[in-house]
Amino acid sequence: MGTVSNFPYRVVTDDVHGPLVSVLKFFLWVLSLVYLLAVTLAVWLYRSGILKQHRLPCRVVSVGNITVGGTGKTPLVIKLAQIYKQNKLKPVILTRGYMGRGITGHNKQSDEVTMLREILPDVPVLSGADRIRNAEEFLENNQADVFILDDGFQHWRLARDLDIVAIDATNPWGNGRLLPRGILREPLYALRRADLLILTKTDLGAPPIASIRQRLKDIGCRQPVVETVHKPAGLTDLKTGTPRELRIIAGQTVCALCSLGAPAAFAATLTRSGARIQKAFNFADHYVYNVTDIRSILEHCRRNHIGIVITTQKDAVKLADLRDEFQKARDVRLFSLHVELTFRDDTGENAFLKRILDLS
């Protein structure tokens, strides 16, 4: 089985070429002009007060991005919640959640929501499109010190006290074009609205960090820019639920399995952990796996004498209904890789802590 590619994503990131693709890109460029007009109008309506922002009775910290795809926003949300808990505050996460259908055909809870609830069992995670209503209903019978608004940079309807934007250092702005011709959700100058910029995966970045910082200065960004890395923290044997140390994959030939917006970063993290990737099964972002997918992967492992498949924590949630297939394959082990967001230096960490804890 070949890798399941996301053709539309490959088009907008200029990974595919050809006469017909060029025509398609032209139409996407025209649509991006319409999109720019809509985004510009929406921002102006809210900033001018014609459209009213709703303010909750407690603090709101937004964590968002300016591109589609995997920027590393989820580890940042987890880090925030953990820091607030450590400081005796009551955080609540507001997320829209991406719903899909499992192999039974029934609606499933978002894999990201499930993962957040597993990692943060003592932090309420409210999932749903109307995040304002979810927050207000929660406050009717519960207390909260701070709401963490997941994917909130473009959620202009809800006022926030702090706007944090995650920027993927491995692919900070794609080809520099707006949706649907590129991966930008807003023009780059919109980053000036943010209070804090977080560069993620800086240890894997292809562009030099200095060039990213210079670009931010060129567009007028004067807020703190904090560098972070996604540090591998361990493994879980998904057949037994047993935690395992990273060293067991060092020097091992493995297959990687994920459905992420940025699969290359996952592969790079595995490689830095000492694994040798024989094949990466990269599915489209938010893909819902089926039995045929898993059986094909396992057959590839048997043919090539691969005894380990490694996936992400998010994908581990989506694979829960399919673990019986792996249980039958006694010669193939399935692990999920845990990563945590860490800071590259004390200066960045101190700037981050000061900004998120000083919301008065």
Short mmCIF file of C-alpha atoms in Angstrom, two decimals:
data_model
loop_
_atom_site.label_atom_id
_atom_site.label_comp_id
_atom_site.label_asym_id
_atom_site.label_seq_id
_atom_site.Cartn_x
_atom_site.Cartn_y
_atom_site.Cartn_z
CA MET A 1 0.00 0.00 0.00
CA GLY A 2 1.31 3.42 -0.87
CA THR A 3 1.15 6.48 1.30
CA VAL A 4 -2.26 8.16 1.33
CA SER A 5 -1.48 11.66 0.13
CA ASN A 6 -3.59 14.77 0.57
CA PHE A 7 -3.67 15.95 -3.05
CA PRO A 8 -5.35 19.33 -2.37
CA TYR A 9 -2.74 20.11 0.29
CA ARG A 10 0.07 19.14 -2.09
CA VAL A 11 -1.40 21.48 -4.71
CA VAL A 12 -1.60 24.52 -2.42
CA THR A 13 1.91 23.89 -1.12
CA ASP A 14 3.29 23.63 -4.69
CA ASP A 15 4.40 20.00 -4.27
CA VAL A 16 2.74 18.97 -7.56
CA HIS A 17 3.08 20.56 -10.97
CA GLY A 18 1.78 20.26 -14.51
CA PRO A 19 -0.49 22.12 -17.00
CA LEU A 20 -3.77 21.08 -15.39
CA VAL A 21 -2.41 21.81 -11.93
CA SER A 22 -1.39 25.28 -13.11
CA VAL A 23 -4.95 25.98 -14.25
CA LEU A 24 -6.24 24.75 -10.91
CA LYS A 25 -3.79 26.97 -9.06
CA PHE A 26 -5.01 29.99 -11.04
CA PHE A 27 -8.61 29.38 -9.96
CA LEU A 28 -7.46 28.84 -6.38
CA TRP A 29 -5.59 32.16 -6.55
CA VAL A 30 -8.80 33.92 -7.66
CA LEU A 31 -10.66 32.31 -4.77
CA SER A 32 -7.90 33.43 -2.40
CA LEU A 33 -8.64 37.05 -3.38
CA VAL A 34 -12.28 36.53 -2.39
CA TYR A 35 -11.12 34.91 0.83
CA LEU A 36 -8.81 37.89 1.56
CA LEU A 37 -11.73 40.27 1.12
CA ALA A 38 -13.91 38.23 3.48
CA VAL A 39 -11.21 37.98 6.17
CA THR A 40 -10.34 41.67 5.93
CA LEU A 41 -14.00 42.63 6.21
CA ALA A 42 -14.58 40.37 9.21
CA VAL A 43 -11.58 41.77 11.10
CA TRP A 44 -12.65 45.35 10.33
CA LEU A 45 -16.23 44.72 11.48
CA TYR A 46 -15.04 43.43 14.84
CA ARG A 47 -12.33 46.04 15.35
CA SER A 48 -14.71 48.87 14.48
CA GLY A 49 -17.32 47.56 16.92
CA ILE A 50 -20.01 46.96 14.30
CA LEU A 51 -19.86 43.30 15.24
CA LYS A 52 -19.64 42.88 19.00
CA GLN A 53 -17.19 40.59 20.72
CA HIS A 54 -18.51 38.56 23.63
CA ARG A 55 -16.54 38.76 26.88
CA LEU A 56 -16.65 35.97 29.44
CA PRO A 57 -16.56 36.79 33.18
CA CYS A 58 -13.08 35.26 33.55
CA ARG A 59 -9.79 35.38 31.66
CA VAL A 60 -9.46 33.94 28.16
CA VAL A 61 -6.14 32.90 26.61
CA SER A 62 -6.29 32.07 22.91
CA VAL A 63 -3.88 29.61 21.29
CA GLY A 64 -3.99 29.67 17.51
CA ASN A 65 -2.01 29.72 14.31
CA ILE A 66 -1.85 31.56 11.03
CA THR A 67 -1.51 28.49 8.81
CA VAL A 68 -3.45 25.27 8.33
CA GLY A 69 -1.71 22.01 9.14
CA GLY A 70 0.24 20.85 12.16
CA THR A 71 1.94 23.78 13.88
CA GLY A 72 2.30 22.03 17.24
CA LYS A 73 -0.59 23.88 18.79
CA THR A 74 -1.88 20.94 20.86
CA PRO A 75 1.31 20.44 22.92
CA LEU A 76 1.21 24.19 23.60
CA VAL A 77 -2.38 23.95 24.88
CA ILE A 78 -1.34 21.06 27.13
CA LYS A 79 1.65 23.01 28.43
CA LEU A 80 -0.52 26.01 29.25
CA ALA A 81 -3.06 23.92 31.15
CA GLN A 82 -0.31 22.19 33.13
CA ILE A 83 1.31 25.50 34.09
CA TYR A 84 -1.99 26.96 35.24
CA LYS A 85 -2.69 23.86 37.34
CA GLN A 86 0.79 24.08 38.88
CA ASN A 87 -0.01 27.68 39.86
CA LYS A 88 -3.23 26.65 41.66
CA LEU A 89 -5.50 28.00 38.91
CA LYS A 90 -8.51 26.28 37.34
CA PRO A 91 -8.09 26.12 33.56
CA VAL A 92 -10.81 25.00 31.16
CA ILE A 93 -10.12 24.19 27.51
CA LEU A 94 -12.54 25.37 24.83
CA THR A 95 -12.14 23.53 21.54
CA ARG A 96 -14.25 23.20 18.44
CA GLY A 97 -13.20 19.59 17.92
CA TYR A 98 -13.07 17.79 14.59
CA MET A 99 -15.71 15.10 14.42
CA GLY A 100 -15.38 12.01 12.29
CA ARG A 101 -16.98 8.61 11.86
CA GLY A 102 -15.43 5.46 13.17
CA ILE A 103 -15.42 2.04 11.55
CA THR A 104 -18.92 1.45 12.96
CA GLY A 105 -20.26 4.48 11.09
CA HIS A 106 -21.22 6.31 14.28
CA ASN A 107 -20.00 9.80 15.12
CA LYS A 108 -16.83 9.71 17.19
CA GLN A 109 -15.44 12.23 19.60
CA SER A 110 -12.58 14.25 18.17
CA ASP A 111 -9.26 12.43 18.50
CA GLU A 112 -7.70 15.63 19.80
CA VAL A 113 -10.40 16.08 22.44
CA THR A 114 -10.01 12.48 23.58
CA MET A 115 -6.24 12.88 23.80
CA LEU A 116 -6.53 16.12 25.79
CA ARG A 117 -8.89 14.45 28.26
CA GLU A 118 -6.54 11.48 28.68
CA ILE A 119 -3.44 13.64 29.24
CA LEU A 120 -5.27 16.23 31.38
CA PRO A 121 -7.84 14.21 33.33
CA ASP A 122 -8.35 16.99 35.89
CA VAL A 123 -8.88 19.75 33.31
CA PRO A 124 -12.36 20.18 31.78
CA VAL A 125 -12.31 20.03 27.96
CA LEU A 126 -15.43 21.53 26.39
CA SER A 127 -15.92 20.53 22.76
CA GLY A 128 -18.37 22.06 20.30
CA ALA A 129 -18.77 24.68 17.60
CA ASP A 130 -20.37 27.29 19.89
CA ARG A 131 -17.55 27.81 22.34
CA ILE A 132 -19.18 30.85 23.96
CA ARG A 133 -22.31 28.92 24.84
CA ASN A 134 -20.24 25.98 26.10
CA ALA A 135 -18.29 28.29 28.40
CA GLU A 136 -21.41 30.03 29.72
CA GLU A 137 -23.20 26.74 30.40
CA PHE A 138 -20.11 25.42 32.21
CA LEU A 139 -19.97 28.52 34.42
CA GLU A 140 -23.58 28.05 35.53
CA ASN A 141 -22.51 25.24 37.86
CA ASN A 142 -18.71 25.33 37.87
CA GLN A 143 -15.82 27.68 38.46
CA ALA A 144 -12.95 28.59 36.14
CA ASP A 145 -10.03 30.96 36.46
CA VAL A 146 -8.99 30.90 32.81
CA PHE A 147 -10.41 29.53 29.58
CA ILE A 148 -7.85 28.27 27.05
CA LEU A 149 -9.37 28.91 23.63
CA ASP A 150 -7.96 26.26 21.32
CA ASP A 151 -7.53 27.36 17.69
CA GLY A 152 -8.76 30.81 18.62
CA PHE A 153 -6.73 33.32 16.60
CA GLN A 154 -9.47 33.58 13.96
CA HIS A 155 -12.33 33.18 16.46
CA TRP A 156 -12.93 36.93 16.62
CA ARG A 157 -16.38 36.56 18.22
CA LEU A 158 -14.88 35.80 21.64
CA ALA A 159 -12.80 38.50 23.34
CA ARG A 160 -9.53 37.33 24.83
CA ASP A 161 -6.99 38.69 27.30
CA LEU A 162 -3.99 37.08 25.62
CA ASP A 163 -3.47 35.99 22.01
CA ILE A 164 -0.77 33.34 21.53
CA VAL A 165 0.13 32.16 18.02
CA ALA A 166 2.14 29.03 17.27
CA ILE A 167 4.40 29.14 14.21
CA ASP A 168 5.87 25.94 12.81
CA ALA A 169 9.59 26.63 12.36
CA THR A 170 9.84 23.82 9.78
CA ASN A 171 7.30 25.52 7.49
CA PRO A 172 6.36 28.92 8.93
CA TRP A 173 4.22 30.34 6.09
CA GLY A 174 4.15 27.77 3.29
CA ASN A 175 4.35 29.47 -0.09
CA GLY A 176 3.25 32.77 1.43
CA ARG A 177 -0.21 32.66 -0.16
CA LEU A 178 -3.65 32.71 1.39
CA LEU A 179 -6.18 29.89 1.41
CA PRO A 180 -7.11 28.19 -0.80
CA ARG A 181 -4.02 28.94 -2.94
CA GLY A 182 -1.69 28.54 0.03
CA ILE A 183 -1.87 27.55 3.69
CA LEU A 184 -2.12 31.02 5.26
CA ARG A 185 -5.38 31.65 7.11
CA GLU A 186 -4.69 35.39 7.18
CA PRO A 187 -2.09 37.74 5.69
CA LEU A 188 1.19 37.63 7.59
CA TYR A 189 0.72 41.15 8.93
CA ALA A 190 -2.19 39.77 11.01
CA LEU A 191 0.48 38.39 13.35
CA ARG A 192 0.82 41.92 14.71
CA ARG A 193 -2.45 41.26 16.58
CA ALA A 194 -0.83 38.53 18.67
CA ASP A 195 0.58 39.18 22.13
CA LEU A 196 3.04 36.28 22.08
CA LEU A 197 4.58 34.27 19.22
CA ILE A 198 5.75 30.70 19.83
CA LEU A 199 8.15 29.11 17.35
CA THR A 200 7.63 25.35 17.55
CA LYS A 201 9.91 22.50 16.43
CA THR A 202 12.86 24.89 16.26
CA ASP A 203 15.28 21.98 16.50
CA LEU A 204 13.85 20.60 13.24
CA GLY A 205 13.49 23.85 11.34
CA ALA A 206 14.62 23.99 7.71
CA PRO A 207 14.64 27.82 7.53
CA PRO A 208 17.19 29.35 9.92
CA ILE A 209 15.46 30.69 13.02
CA ALA A 210 17.18 34.04 12.46
CA SER A 211 15.46 34.39 9.08
CA ILE A 212 12.05 33.70 10.63
CA ARG A 213 12.69 36.30 13.32
CA GLN A 214 13.80 38.80 10.67
CA ARG A 215 10.65 38.21 8.63
CA LEU A 216 8.54 38.85 11.72
CA LYS A 217 10.39 42.12 12.31
CA ASP A 218 9.92 43.11 8.67
CA ILE A 219 6.14 42.81 8.96
CA GLY A 220 6.09 44.88 12.14
CA CYS A 221 5.93 42.25 14.90
CA ARG A 222 7.33 43.64 18.14
CA GLN A 223 5.93 41.15 20.64
CA PRO A 224 8.07 38.47 22.37
CA VAL A 225 9.09 35.51 20.20
CA VAL A 226 9.75 32.32 22.18
CA GLU A 227 11.56 29.29 20.75
CA THR A 228 10.38 25.81 21.71
CA VAL A 229 11.05 22.19 20.77
CA HIS A 230 8.89 19.07 20.78
CA LYS A 231 10.88 16.78 23.00
CA PRO A 232 10.23 13.01 22.82
CA ALA A 233 9.14 12.00 26.31
CA GLY A 234 8.48 8.27 26.01
CA LEU A 235 6.45 5.52 24.38
CA THR A 236 3.32 3.55 25.16
CA ASP A 237 2.85 -0.04 24.05
CA LEU A 238 -0.66 0.22 22.62
CA LYS A 239 -1.25 -3.53 22.82
CA THR A 240 -0.73 -3.63 26.59
CA GLY A 241 -0.99 0.03 27.64
CA THR A 242 2.48 -0.23 29.20
CA PRO A 243 4.80 2.82 29.24
CA ARG A 244 8.15 2.12 27.59
CA GLU A 245 11.42 4.02 27.40
CA LEU A 246 12.59 5.63 24.19
CA ARG A 247 15.79 3.61 24.16
CA ILE A 248 13.95 0.48 23.01
CA ILE A 249 13.57 1.94 19.49
CA ALA A 250 17.16 3.17 19.20
CA GLY A 251 18.78 1.39 16.28
CA GLN A 252 15.52 -0.38 15.34
CA THR A 253 14.03 -0.43 11.85
CA VAL A 254 10.42 0.74 12.11
CA CYS A 255 7.41 1.95 10.17
CA ALA A 256 5.90 5.32 11.02
CA LEU A 257 2.12 5.83 10.94
CA CYS A 258 0.37 9.17 11.24
CA SER A 259 -2.36 11.44 9.88
CA LEU A 260 -0.90 14.88 10.56
CA GLY A 261 -0.66 18.20 8.82
CA ALA A 262 3.14 18.03 9.16
CA PRO A 263 4.21 14.36 8.97
CA ALA A 264 7.84 15.20 8.19
CA ALA A 265 8.33 16.59 11.70
CA PHE A 266 7.05 13.35 13.22
CA ALA A 267 9.47 11.34 11.10
CA ALA A 268 12.35 13.66 12.04
CA THR A 269 11.55 13.24 15.73
CA LEU A 270 11.61 9.45 15.38
CA THR A 271 14.92 9.60 13.55
CA ARG A 272 16.43 11.80 16.27
CA SER A 273 15.26 9.23 18.80
CA GLY A 274 17.44 6.66 17.05
CA ALA A 275 14.83 4.81 14.98
CA ARG A 276 15.45 3.93 11.34
CA ILE A 277 12.26 4.48 9.32
CA GLN A 278 11.82 1.87 6.60
CA LYS A 279 8.50 3.37 5.45
CA ALA A 280 6.32 6.27 6.59
CA PHE A 281 2.58 5.77 6.18
CA ASN A 282 1.43 9.39 6.01
CA PHE A 283 -2.33 9.80 5.79
CA ALA A 284 -4.25 13.03 5.25
CA ASP A 285 -4.83 15.23 8.30
CA HIS A 286 -7.81 14.01 10.39
CA TYR A 287 -8.04 10.83 8.32
CA VAL A 288 -10.19 8.06 9.83
CA TYR A 289 -8.46 4.69 9.55
CA ASN A 290 -10.23 1.51 8.47
CA VAL A 291 -9.50 -2.21 8.67
CA THR A 292 -8.10 -2.33 5.15
CA ASP A 293 -5.53 0.35 6.00
CA ILE A 294 -4.27 -1.53 9.04
CA ARG A 295 -4.16 -4.91 7.35
CA SER A 296 -2.18 -3.43 4.46
CA ILE A 297 0.30 -1.83 6.87
CA LEU A 298 0.72 -5.09 8.77
CA GLU A 299 1.20 -7.03 5.54
CA HIS A 300 3.93 -4.56 4.52
CA CYS A 301 5.62 -5.11 7.90
CA ARG A 302 5.55 -8.89 7.50
CA ARG A 303 6.94 -8.78 3.97
CA ASN A 304 9.77 -6.53 5.05
CA HIS A 305 10.41 -8.11 8.46
CA ILE A 306 9.49 -4.94 10.36
CA GLY A 307 8.55 -5.61 13.97
CA ILE A 308 7.65 -2.11 15.18
CA VAL A 309 5.06 0.46 14.08
CA ILE A 310 5.17 3.86 15.79
CA THR A 311 2.31 6.35 15.71
CA THR A 312 1.37 9.62 17.44
CA GLN A 313 -0.74 10.13 20.55
CA LYS A 314 -3.52 11.61 18.43
CA ASP A 315 -3.46 8.69 16.04
CA ALA A 316 -3.42 6.23 18.93
CA VAL A 317 -6.89 7.50 19.85
CA LYS A 318 -8.15 6.92 16.30
CA LEU A 319 -6.64 3.45 16.22
CA ALA A 320 -8.44 2.34 19.39
CA ASP A 321 -11.23 0.60 17.44
CA LEU A 322 -8.66 -1.22 15.31
CA ARG A 323 -6.28 -2.53 17.95
CA ASP A 324 -7.68 -6.05 17.52
CA GLU A 325 -5.95 -6.12 14.13
CA PHE A 326 -2.63 -5.39 15.81
CA GLN A 327 -3.35 -7.87 18.60
CA LYS A 328 -3.67 -10.60 15.96
CA ALA A 329 -0.26 -9.64 14.56
CA ARG A 330 1.93 -11.05 17.30
CA ASP A 331 5.12 -10.29 15.37
CA VAL A 332 4.40 -6.54 15.06
CA ARG A 333 4.41 -4.20 18.05
CA LEU A 334 2.51 -0.89 18.06
CA PHE A 335 3.83 2.09 20.03
CA SER A 336 2.67 5.68 20.39
CA LEU A 337 5.29 8.40 20.80
CA HIS A 338 4.73 11.02 23.48
CA VAL A 339 6.13 14.51 22.94
CA GLU A 340 6.12 17.51 25.23
CA LEU A 341 6.76 21.16 24.53
CA THR A 342 9.92 22.50 26.13
CA PHE A 343 11.74 25.82 25.86
CA ARG A 344 15.11 26.26 24.22
CA ASP A 345 16.40 28.60 26.90
CA ASP A 346 15.53 30.11 30.27
CA THR A 347 15.00 33.57 28.77
CA GLY A 348 12.23 32.32 26.51
CA GLU A 349 10.63 30.29 29.28
CA ASN A 350 10.65 33.24 31.67
CA ALA A 351 9.11 35.52 29.03
CA PHE A 352 6.41 32.91 28.38
CA LEU A 353 5.61 32.41 32.07
CA LYS A 354 5.49 36.12 32.77
CA ARG A 355 3.09 36.75 29.90
CA ILE A 356 0.66 33.91 30.60
CA LEU A 357 0.53 34.40 34.38
CA ASP A 358 0.28 38.19 34.34
CA LEU A 359 -3.22 38.64 32.92
CA SER A 360 -4.30 41.49 35.18
#
